[in-house]
Coordinates of C-alpha atoms and ligand atoms in Angstrom, one line a residue:
M1 CA 75.5 179.3 77.1
T2 CA 74.3 176.1 78.4
S3 CA 77.1 173.9 80.3
S4 CA 76.9 171.3 77.7
S5 CA 77.0 173.7 74.5
R6 CA 79.9 175.2 76.3
T7 CA 81.7 171.7 76.8
R8 CA 81.3 170.7 73.1
F9 CA 82.5 174.2 72.2
N10 CA 85.5 174.0 74.2
V11 CA 86.2 170.2 72.8
D12 CA 86.4 171.5 69.6
E13 CA 88.2 174.4 70.1
F14 CA 90.8 172.6 72.2
V15 CA 91.3 170.2 68.8
T16 CA 91.6 173.2 66.5
L17 CA 93.9 175.1 69.0
N18 CA 96.1 171.9 69.5
R19 CA 96.6 171.9 65.7
R20 CA 97.5 175.5 65.4
K21 CA 99.6 175.0 68.2
L22 CA 101.7 172.5 66.5
L23 CA 102.3 174.7 63.5
R24 CA 103.1 177.6 65.4
G25 CA 104.7 176.4 68.3
I26 CA 102.4 178.0 71.2
G27 CA 103.2 176.3 74.5
A28 CA 100.4 174.3 76.4
S29 CA 100.0 176.6 79.1
A30 CA 99.4 179.2 76.5
L31 CA 96.9 177.1 75.3
L32 CA 95.0 176.3 78.5
T33 CA 94.9 180.0 79.1
A34 CA 93.6 180.6 75.4
T35 CA 90.3 178.7 76.4
G36 CA 89.6 180.6 79.4
G37 CA 90.6 178.3 82.1
W38 CA 87.7 176.1 81.6
F39 CA 89.9 173.0 81.0
T40 CA 92.5 173.9 84.0
R41 CA 89.6 173.0 86.3
E42 CA 88.8 169.7 84.5
L43 CA 92.4 168.5 83.8
W44 CA 94.1 166.0 85.3
A45 CA 97.3 167.6 85.6
Q46 CA 99.8 164.8 86.6
P47 CA 98.2 161.6 85.9
V48 CA 99.3 158.3 87.5
F49 CA 98.4 155.1 86.0
S50 CA 98.8 151.7 87.6
E51 CA 97.7 149.8 84.6
H52 CA 99.2 150.5 80.9
P53 CA 97.1 153.6 79.7
F54 CA 97.7 152.5 75.8
S55 CA 95.7 149.2 76.1
L56 CA 94.2 149.4 73.1
G57 CA 97.2 150.3 70.8
V58 CA 97.9 153.1 68.3
A59 CA 96.7 153.8 64.9
S60 CA 97.2 156.2 62.2
G61 CA 94.9 156.8 59.1
D62 CA 93.8 158.8 56.3
P63 CA 97.0 159.5 54.8
A64 CA 97.6 163.1 53.0
P65 CA 100.9 163.9 50.9
D66 CA 102.1 166.0 53.9
G67 CA 100.6 163.9 56.9
F68 CA 97.9 162.0 58.6
V69 CA 96.0 161.4 61.7
L70 CA 97.3 159.8 64.7
W71 CA 94.9 157.9 66.9
T72 CA 95.0 156.5 70.4
K73 CA 92.8 156.1 73.4
I74 CA 93.6 156.2 77.2
A75 CA 92.3 153.3 78.9
P76 CA 94.3 151.9 81.8
K77 CA 91.3 149.6 82.5
P78 CA 89.6 149.3 79.0
L79 CA 86.8 146.8 79.6
E80 CA 85.5 149.2 82.6
R81 CA 82.9 152.3 82.1
G82 CA 84.9 155.1 81.3
G83 CA 88.1 152.9 80.6
G84 CA 89.2 153.3 84.2
M85 CA 89.8 157.1 83.6
P86 CA 88.3 160.1 85.9
N87 CA 86.1 162.2 84.6
K88 CA 88.9 164.8 83.6
A89 CA 90.8 165.6 80.6
V90 CA 94.4 164.5 80.5
E91 CA 97.5 165.9 78.2
V92 CA 98.9 163.4 75.8
A93 CA 102.2 164.2 73.9
W94 CA 103.1 162.8 70.7
A95 CA 106.1 162.6 68.6
V96 CA 106.5 161.9 64.9
A97 CA 109.8 160.5 63.7
T98 CA 111.4 159.4 60.4
D99 CA 113.2 156.2 62.0
E100 CA 111.6 153.2 64.1
A101 CA 113.9 153.9 67.2
M102 CA 112.5 157.4 67.3
T103 CA 115.6 159.0 67.0
N104 CA 115.0 161.5 64.5
I105 CA 112.2 163.1 65.6
V106 CA 110.8 165.8 63.2
Q107 CA 107.4 167.0 64.9
H108 CA 106.1 166.8 68.4
G109 CA 103.1 168.3 70.5
K110 CA 100.6 167.7 72.7
A111 CA 96.9 166.8 72.5
I112 CA 93.9 166.8 74.9
A113 CA 92.5 163.2 75.5
A114 CA 88.8 164.4 76.9
P115 CA 86.1 162.5 78.6
A116 CA 83.4 163.6 76.3
L117 CA 85.2 161.7 73.4
G118 CA 86.1 158.8 75.7
H119 CA 89.5 159.9 76.2
S120 CA 90.4 159.4 72.6
V121 CA 93.3 161.4 70.8
H122 CA 93.1 162.4 67.4
V123 CA 96.0 164.6 65.9
E124 CA 96.2 165.7 62.5
I125 CA 99.8 165.8 61.1
A126 CA 100.8 168.3 58.5
G127 CA 104.1 169.4 56.8
L128 CA 105.8 166.1 56.4
E129 CA 107.2 164.9 53.2
P130 CA 105.2 162.9 50.7
A131 CA 105.2 159.4 49.9
R132 CA 107.8 158.2 52.7
D133 CA 107.6 155.9 56.2
Y134 CA 107.0 158.0 59.4
F135 CA 107.0 156.6 63.2
Y136 CA 105.0 157.8 66.0
R137 CA 104.8 157.2 69.5
F138 CA 102.4 158.9 72.5
T139 CA 103.1 159.3 76.0
V140 CA 101.1 159.8 79.2
G141 CA 102.0 160.0 82.6
G142 CA 105.2 158.9 82.1
Q143 CA 104.1 155.7 80.3
Q144 CA 104.8 155.4 76.5
S145 CA 102.9 153.9 73.8
R146 CA 104.0 151.2 71.3
V147 CA 105.9 152.8 68.2
G148 CA 103.5 152.8 64.9
R149 CA 104.8 152.8 61.4
T150 CA 102.9 155.0 59.3
R151 CA 103.2 156.6 55.4
T152 CA 102.5 159.6 53.6
F153 CA 100.6 159.7 50.3
P154 CA 102.5 160.7 47.1
R155 CA 102.0 164.6 46.1
A156 CA 98.8 164.9 44.0
G157 CA 99.4 164.7 40.6
A158 CA 103.3 163.3 40.8
A159 CA 104.1 160.3 39.0
V160 CA 103.9 157.3 41.3
A161 CA 105.3 153.8 40.2
Q162 CA 103.6 151.5 42.4
M163 CA 100.8 151.5 45.7
K164 CA 100.3 148.5 47.6
F165 CA 97.6 148.4 49.8
A166 CA 94.9 145.6 51.7
V167 CA 91.4 145.5 52.0
A168 CA 90.0 143.9 54.7
G169 CA 86.8 143.8 57.0
C170 CA 84.2 141.6 58.8
Q171 CA 85.7 140.3 62.1
R172 CA 83.3 138.8 64.0
Y173 CA 85.3 138.2 67.3
E174 CA 83.6 134.9 68.4
A175 CA 84.1 133.5 64.9
G176 CA 87.8 133.1 65.0
Y177 CA 91.1 134.5 65.8
F178 CA 92.5 137.8 63.5
N179 CA 95.0 135.8 62.3
A180 CA 95.0 137.3 58.9
Y181 CA 95.9 140.8 60.6
R182 CA 99.4 139.4 61.9
K183 CA 100.0 138.6 58.1
L184 CA 98.8 141.8 57.2
A185 CA 101.2 143.7 59.5
E186 CA 104.0 142.0 58.2
E187 CA 103.6 143.2 54.9
R188 CA 103.8 146.9 55.8
F189 CA 101.3 148.4 53.5
D190 CA 101.0 151.9 52.2
F191 CA 97.8 151.8 53.2
V192 CA 94.8 149.6 54.5
F193 CA 91.2 150.0 53.2
H194 CA 88.7 148.8 55.9
Y195 CA 85.4 148.4 54.3
G196 CA 83.6 147.6 57.8
D197 CA 82.0 145.7 59.9
Y198 CA 84.9 146.1 62.5
I199 CA 82.6 145.4 65.4
Y200 CA 79.2 143.2 65.6
E201 CA 76.7 144.5 67.8
Y202 CA 75.2 141.2 68.5
A203 CA 75.0 139.9 72.3
T204 CA 77.4 138.3 73.5
L205 CA 77.4 134.6 73.0
R206 CA 77.1 132.0 75.4
P207 CA 79.1 128.8 75.2
D208 CA 76.0 126.8 74.5
A209 CA 74.7 129.4 71.5
M210 CA 73.6 127.7 68.4
T211 CA 75.8 129.2 65.6
A212 CA 76.4 128.4 62.0
W213 CA 80.2 128.1 62.6
P214 CA 82.1 126.8 65.7
I215 CA 82.4 129.4 68.5
V216 CA 86.2 129.9 68.9
R217 CA 86.2 132.4 71.9
L218 CA 84.0 133.9 74.0
M219 CA 84.0 137.9 74.7
P220 CA 84.4 138.7 78.2
G221 CA 81.5 139.8 80.3
E222 CA 77.8 139.4 79.3
S223 CA 75.7 142.1 77.4
G224 CA 73.1 142.5 75.2
E225 CA 73.1 144.1 71.9
C226 CA 74.7 147.3 71.8
V227 CA 72.7 150.2 72.0
T228 CA 74.0 152.9 74.0
L229 CA 77.5 154.7 73.7
E230 CA 78.8 152.7 76.6
H231 CA 77.7 149.7 75.2
Y232 CA 79.7 150.3 71.7
R233 CA 82.7 151.7 73.7
Q234 CA 83.1 148.3 75.5
R235 CA 82.5 146.3 72.3
Y236 CA 85.4 148.2 70.8
A237 CA 87.5 147.9 73.8
I238 CA 86.8 144.0 73.6
Y239 CA 87.9 143.8 69.8
Q240 CA 90.8 146.2 70.0
L241 CA 92.6 144.3 73.0
N242 CA 93.4 141.8 70.1
E243 CA 97.2 142.1 69.9
E244 CA 96.6 141.0 66.0
L245 CA 94.3 143.9 65.4
Q246 CA 96.8 146.3 67.2
A247 CA 99.8 144.8 65.1
A248 CA 97.9 145.8 62.0
H249 CA 97.1 149.3 62.8
A250 CA 100.8 149.9 63.9
S251 CA 101.8 148.8 60.7
A252 CA 100.1 150.9 58.3
P253 CA 97.5 153.9 57.9
F254 CA 94.1 152.8 57.7
I255 CA 91.2 154.3 55.6
M256 CA 88.0 153.5 57.7
S257 CA 84.7 153.2 56.4
F258 CA 81.8 151.5 58.5
D259 CA 79.2 149.0 57.2
D260 CA 76.1 147.9 58.8
H261 CA 77.3 146.0 62.0
E262 CA 78.9 149.2 63.5
V263 CA 75.4 150.3 64.0
V264 CA 73.0 147.4 63.6
N265 CA 72.7 144.4 61.2
D266 CA 71.5 145.5 57.8
W267 CA 70.5 149.3 58.5
A268 CA 69.5 151.0 55.6
G269 CA 69.5 155.0 56.1
E270 CA 66.8 155.5 58.6
D271 CA 65.4 152.1 58.6
T272 CA 66.5 149.3 60.7
L273 CA 63.9 146.5 59.7
K274 CA 63.0 146.1 63.2
N275 CA 60.2 148.6 63.5
T276 CA 62.4 150.7 66.1
P277 CA 60.7 154.6 66.3
R278 CA 62.7 156.5 63.8
A279 CA 63.9 158.9 66.7
Q280 CA 65.4 156.1 68.8
F281 CA 67.0 154.6 65.9
L282 CA 68.8 158.1 65.1
L283 CA 69.8 158.2 68.8
R284 CA 71.4 154.7 68.5
R285 CA 73.0 155.6 65.3
A286 CA 74.6 158.6 66.9
A287 CA 76.0 156.8 69.7
A288 CA 77.4 154.2 67.5
F289 CA 78.9 156.6 64.8
Q290 CA 80.4 158.5 68.2
A291 CA 82.0 155.1 69.2
W292 CA 83.1 154.4 65.9
Y293 CA 85.0 158.0 65.7
E294 CA 86.2 157.6 69.1
H295 CA 88.2 154.3 68.5
L296 CA 89.7 154.8 64.8
P297 CA 91.9 157.0 63.0
L298 CA 89.6 159.3 61.9
R299 CA 89.9 163.2 60.8
R300 CA 88.0 165.9 62.6
A301 CA 85.9 166.1 59.2
Q302 CA 84.6 162.6 60.0
M303 CA 83.6 163.5 63.8
P304 CA 80.0 162.8 63.7
K305 CA 77.2 165.5 64.1
G306 CA 74.5 163.4 66.0
P307 CA 73.4 160.7 64.1
N308 CA 74.9 162.3 60.8
I309 CA 78.4 161.9 59.7
Q310 CA 80.4 162.6 56.7
A311 CA 81.9 159.4 55.6
Y312 CA 82.4 159.7 52.0
R313 CA 85.7 161.3 51.2
R314 CA 88.2 161.3 48.1
L315 CA 92.0 160.5 49.0
M316 CA 94.5 161.3 45.9
A317 CA 97.6 159.0 45.2
G318 CA 99.6 161.1 43.1
D319 CA 98.8 160.7 39.6
L320 CA 97.9 156.9 40.3
L321 CA 95.2 156.2 42.1
A322 CA 91.7 158.2 42.8
L323 CA 90.7 156.6 46.2
N324 CA 86.8 157.2 46.6
V325 CA 85.8 155.9 50.1
L326 CA 81.8 155.5 49.4
D327 CA 79.0 155.4 52.0
T328 CA 76.5 152.7 51.0
R329 CA 74.4 152.9 54.2
Q330 CA 73.5 156.2 55.5
Y331 CA 71.7 157.8 52.6
R332 CA 70.2 154.7 51.2
T333 CA 66.4 153.9 50.3
G334 CA 65.0 151.4 53.1
I335 CA 65.4 148.3 52.3
V336 CA 62.5 146.2 50.6
C337 CA 61.6 142.5 50.8
G338 CA 62.9 141.9 54.1
A339 CA 66.6 142.2 53.3
R340 CA 66.9 138.4 52.8
V341 CA 67.7 136.9 49.3
M342 CA 64.9 137.1 47.0
A343 CA 63.2 136.3 43.9
G344 CA 60.8 138.5 42.2
C345 CA 61.2 141.5 44.5
E346 CA 59.4 144.2 42.4
P347 CA 60.5 147.0 44.7
A348 CA 63.8 146.5 44.1
L349 CA 63.5 147.9 40.6
E350 CA 61.9 150.9 41.4
P351 CA 63.8 153.8 39.6
N352 CA 63.9 156.1 42.5
R353 CA 66.0 153.5 44.7
T354 CA 69.4 154.8 45.9
M355 CA 72.5 153.4 47.7
L356 CA 74.4 156.6 47.9
G357 CA 71.7 159.3 48.0
E358 CA 71.9 162.2 45.4
A359 CA 74.6 164.5 46.8
Q360 CA 76.9 161.8 47.0
E361 CA 75.8 160.3 43.5
R362 CA 76.8 164.2 42.3
W363 CA 80.0 164.2 43.9
L364 CA 81.4 161.1 42.5
Y365 CA 79.7 161.1 39.1
E366 CA 81.3 164.6 38.6
S367 CA 84.5 163.2 39.4
F368 CA 84.3 160.9 36.8
K369 CA 84.3 163.6 34.0
S370 CA 87.9 164.6 34.4
P371 CA 89.8 162.0 36.1
A372 CA 93.1 163.2 37.9
A373 CA 94.6 159.6 38.1
R374 CA 95.2 156.5 36.1
W375 CA 92.9 154.3 38.3
T376 CA 89.5 155.1 39.9
L377 CA 88.9 153.2 42.9
L378 CA 85.4 152.8 44.5
A379 CA 86.4 151.6 48.3
Q380 CA 82.9 151.1 49.5
Q381 CA 81.1 147.9 51.4
I382 CA 78.8 146.1 49.7
P383 CA 79.4 143.8 46.2
L384 CA 78.6 146.0 43.3
M385 CA 78.3 142.9 40.7
R386 CA 75.1 141.1 40.2
Q387 CA 75.2 137.8 42.1
D388 CA 72.3 135.5 41.5
R389 CA 71.7 133.4 44.2
D390 CA 69.4 130.6 43.1
A391 CA 71.1 127.6 41.1
D392 CA 67.7 127.2 39.0
P393 CA 68.5 128.9 35.9
N394 CA 64.8 130.1 35.8
I395 CA 65.0 132.0 39.0
L396 CA 66.9 135.1 39.5
S397 CA 67.6 135.5 43.3
L398 CA 69.2 138.5 44.8
S399 CA 70.5 139.9 48.1
M400 CA 68.4 143.0 48.7
D401 CA 71.2 144.5 51.3
K402 CA 73.6 144.7 48.4
W403 CA 73.5 146.9 45.1
D404 CA 71.2 144.1 43.8
G405 CA 68.3 145.5 46.0
A406 CA 68.8 148.7 44.0
V407 CA 69.0 148.0 40.5
A408 CA 68.2 151.6 39.3
A409 CA 71.1 152.9 41.5
R410 CA 73.8 150.5 39.8
E411 CA 72.4 151.9 36.3
R412 CA 72.8 155.3 37.1
L413 CA 76.2 154.4 38.2
F414 CA 77.0 152.5 35.2
G415 CA 75.5 155.3 33.0
A416 CA 77.7 158.0 34.8
V417 CA 80.8 155.7 33.7
E418 CA 79.9 154.9 30.1
Q419 CA 78.9 158.8 29.7
S420 CA 82.0 160.0 31.0
K421 CA 83.9 157.2 29.3
L422 CA 85.7 156.4 32.4
A423 CA 88.4 153.7 31.5
N424 CA 90.1 151.9 34.7
L425 CA 87.4 151.6 37.0
V426 CA 87.9 149.4 39.9
V427 CA 85.7 148.3 42.9
V428 CA 86.3 146.9 46.1
D429 CA 84.1 145.8 48.7
G430 CA 83.4 143.1 51.1
D431 CA 80.4 142.4 53.7
V432 CA 79.7 138.6 52.3
H433 CA 82.4 136.8 53.9
E434 CA 83.4 135.4 50.9
N435 CA 86.1 136.1 47.9
C436 CA 84.9 137.1 45.0
A437 CA 86.3 138.4 41.5
G438 CA 83.9 139.6 38.7
E439 CA 83.5 142.1 35.8
L440 CA 81.0 144.6 35.7
K441 CA 79.0 144.3 32.8
K442 CA 76.5 147.2 31.4
N443 CA 73.8 144.2 31.1
F444 CA 75.0 141.3 33.4
D445 CA 72.3 139.1 31.2
D446 CA 74.5 139.6 28.3
E447 CA 78.0 138.5 28.3
K448 CA 78.8 140.4 25.3
S449 CA 77.5 143.8 26.6
A450 CA 80.5 146.2 27.6
T451 CA 82.4 145.7 30.6
L452 CA 82.7 149.1 32.8
G453 CA 85.3 147.9 35.4
V454 CA 86.3 145.2 37.6
D455 CA 84.5 144.3 41.3
F456 CA 87.1 142.7 43.8
T457 CA 85.2 141.5 47.0
A458 CA 87.3 140.6 49.8
T459 CA 86.6 138.2 52.3
S460 CA 86.3 138.6 56.1
I461 CA 89.2 138.6 58.6
S462 CA 87.0 135.9 60.9
S463 CA 83.4 136.0 60.1
G464 CA 82.1 132.8 59.1
G465 CA 84.9 130.6 60.9
D466 CA 87.4 128.5 59.1
G467 CA 85.4 128.3 55.8
F468 CA 86.2 126.2 52.8
D469 CA 87.4 126.7 49.0
I470 CA 84.0 126.5 47.2
S471 CA 81.0 124.4 47.5
K472 CA 79.0 122.6 44.6
R473 CA 76.1 125.1 45.0
R474 CA 78.5 127.9 44.2
R475 CA 80.0 126.3 41.3
A476 CA 76.5 125.7 39.8
L477 CA 75.9 129.6 40.6
M478 CA 79.0 130.6 38.7
Q479 CA 77.4 128.9 35.5
Q480 CA 74.7 131.3 35.7
D481 CA 76.8 134.5 36.3
P482 CA 79.6 134.3 33.8
H483 CA 80.9 137.7 34.7
I484 CA 82.0 136.3 37.9
K485 CA 85.7 134.6 37.6
F486 CA 86.2 133.6 41.1
Y487 CA 84.6 132.5 44.4
N488 CA 86.2 131.3 47.5
N489 CA 85.1 130.9 51.3
Q490 CA 87.9 131.0 53.0
R491 CA 89.3 133.9 55.4
G492 CA 92.1 136.5 54.8
Y493 CA 92.4 139.8 53.0
V494 CA 93.1 141.1 49.4
R495 CA 96.5 142.6 48.5
H496 CA 96.3 145.2 45.7
V497 CA 99.3 146.0 43.9
V498 CA 98.6 149.1 41.4
T499 CA 101.2 150.4 39.0
P500 CA 100.3 152.9 35.9
K501 CA 100.2 149.8 33.4
Q502 CA 98.7 147.3 35.5
W503 CA 96.3 146.2 38.4
R504 CA 97.3 143.1 40.4
A505 CA 94.7 141.6 43.3
D506 CA 96.2 138.8 45.0
Y507 CA 93.9 136.7 47.1
Q508 CA 95.4 136.0 50.4
V509 CA 93.7 133.0 52.2
L510 CA 94.4 131.5 55.8
D511 CA 93.7 127.4 56.3
K512 CA 92.2 128.4 59.7
V513 CA 91.0 131.1 62.2
S514 CA 90.0 128.5 64.7
V515 CA 93.4 128.4 65.9
R516 CA 96.0 130.9 66.6
E517 CA 98.7 129.2 64.1
A518 CA 97.8 129.5 60.7
T519 CA 99.1 129.3 57.1
M520 CA 98.3 131.8 54.7
R521 CA 98.6 131.3 50.8
T522 CA 97.9 133.2 47.6
R523 CA 94.8 131.5 46.3
R524 CA 94.3 133.6 43.1
S525 CA 95.9 136.5 41.5
F526 CA 94.4 138.5 39.0
V527 CA 95.8 141.3 36.7
V528 CA 93.8 144.2 34.9
E529 CA 95.8 145.8 32.3
S530 CA 95.4 149.7 32.0
G531 CA 92.7 150.4 29.4
A532 CA 91.3 147.0 29.3
A533 CA 88.4 146.5 31.7
R534 CA 89.1 142.6 31.9
L535 CA 90.1 140.2 34.6
N536 CA 93.0 138.0 33.5
D537 CA 94.8 135.4 35.5
A538 CA 98.2 136.7 36.7
Ligands
FE2_1 FE1 80.1 141.1 58.1

């Protein structure tokens, strides 16, 4: 056995053993003995930190009826290579309680933060009660993390009166403060779906950089575009030092997906548009996925295997909501016509184009046949509804990076919805830095054709800057796409309140992200009645 494969094996075994330990109550010393002593040599037994080791906060994610995953990362000097940690593993204690004061602890244990995973900690908790709040905290070297609040999902099949969640994403650091996250944190959602663009991989901007939006703040240090694991790690650290983002993570479990900027702008499958050799791009993708995993509350099932990752998954919230997290990046066919907005791009119409890939399509369409919940949610990255981007009524201009760039893929999806007679399909996404709400038409050129579901596009947290309500051009574009009922170009998030009878979406927008003090208001609210795929004003 080579030393590197032995290392990988042991790290994985540690995680597994740790889970068993918490279930069976094996002590930490037994755990170390069980791994043949490899870690005893590498373990930093009595860590002492001069700086706060939980500088990047705490988070929870992927709720189940009996648990969730807890996350933190030991980084006393988060912007330094290695986060200010020695090349040794360290033991981190965790506790879960039913109260915020952490007096009624219901589970506790220890986890290993290993250098191979950037001293991140992922603890999968099981055995808790469904549909209730829990609180958690980590301890290392005598120092405690903040207390995070999280929540379990309802039991599968159980009658659920209501689920309340937020959809957010696209948080370019330089474009604005994360004011939306402060507001989001106050709502203590059942969960938050993050559609991606959690970081942007671009080189750090200089103060005199030319941008389409005013630069609100600069990232510390200077670096080129993220390419290696260390680059991506440093970028996540810069973002996660934001107190607003930390408050959001500590307020509710996040269900994470990634879009393009977690790797590189507009990547598609194995295609980067920049003629990078395939092998090099896959190495970069592996580094990007590892950093994504290290910094977020993801289950072990989402640990990357080199350049590949299992990011699509289904979470069931009782009998109310089947939440399908989709991956529209990893398996899609390559970008055609340059990824930009295009009129008359013939290759976009080719029947073999895909957004999800064959296996994910099958997995999704199979679930449509016998839905186990009232509402079927596609929680994904890019707008599904057609959007003409040319005001000339004779020119249909489409964005090749969205579902519009793979028309056949959308038609197959719609075909599966129709064939299964799937009612109550709701799609959420983002990526375009605009609020948008629309109806999914079987034929977007025919207003009278069947409506198969609704599409709620969430604006960005900060990308695009302060923004504005709506431009004249957008108003004109809406005339050509009557299935689109709402546009807004401000920052914020979308609040969804789901009951058996009705789905409600509130578009929460901020007046500003260029200053830290901001006012949030509900710009528009829609409701969808169960059984009637139509957007109504609330
Ligand atoms: Fe974005």
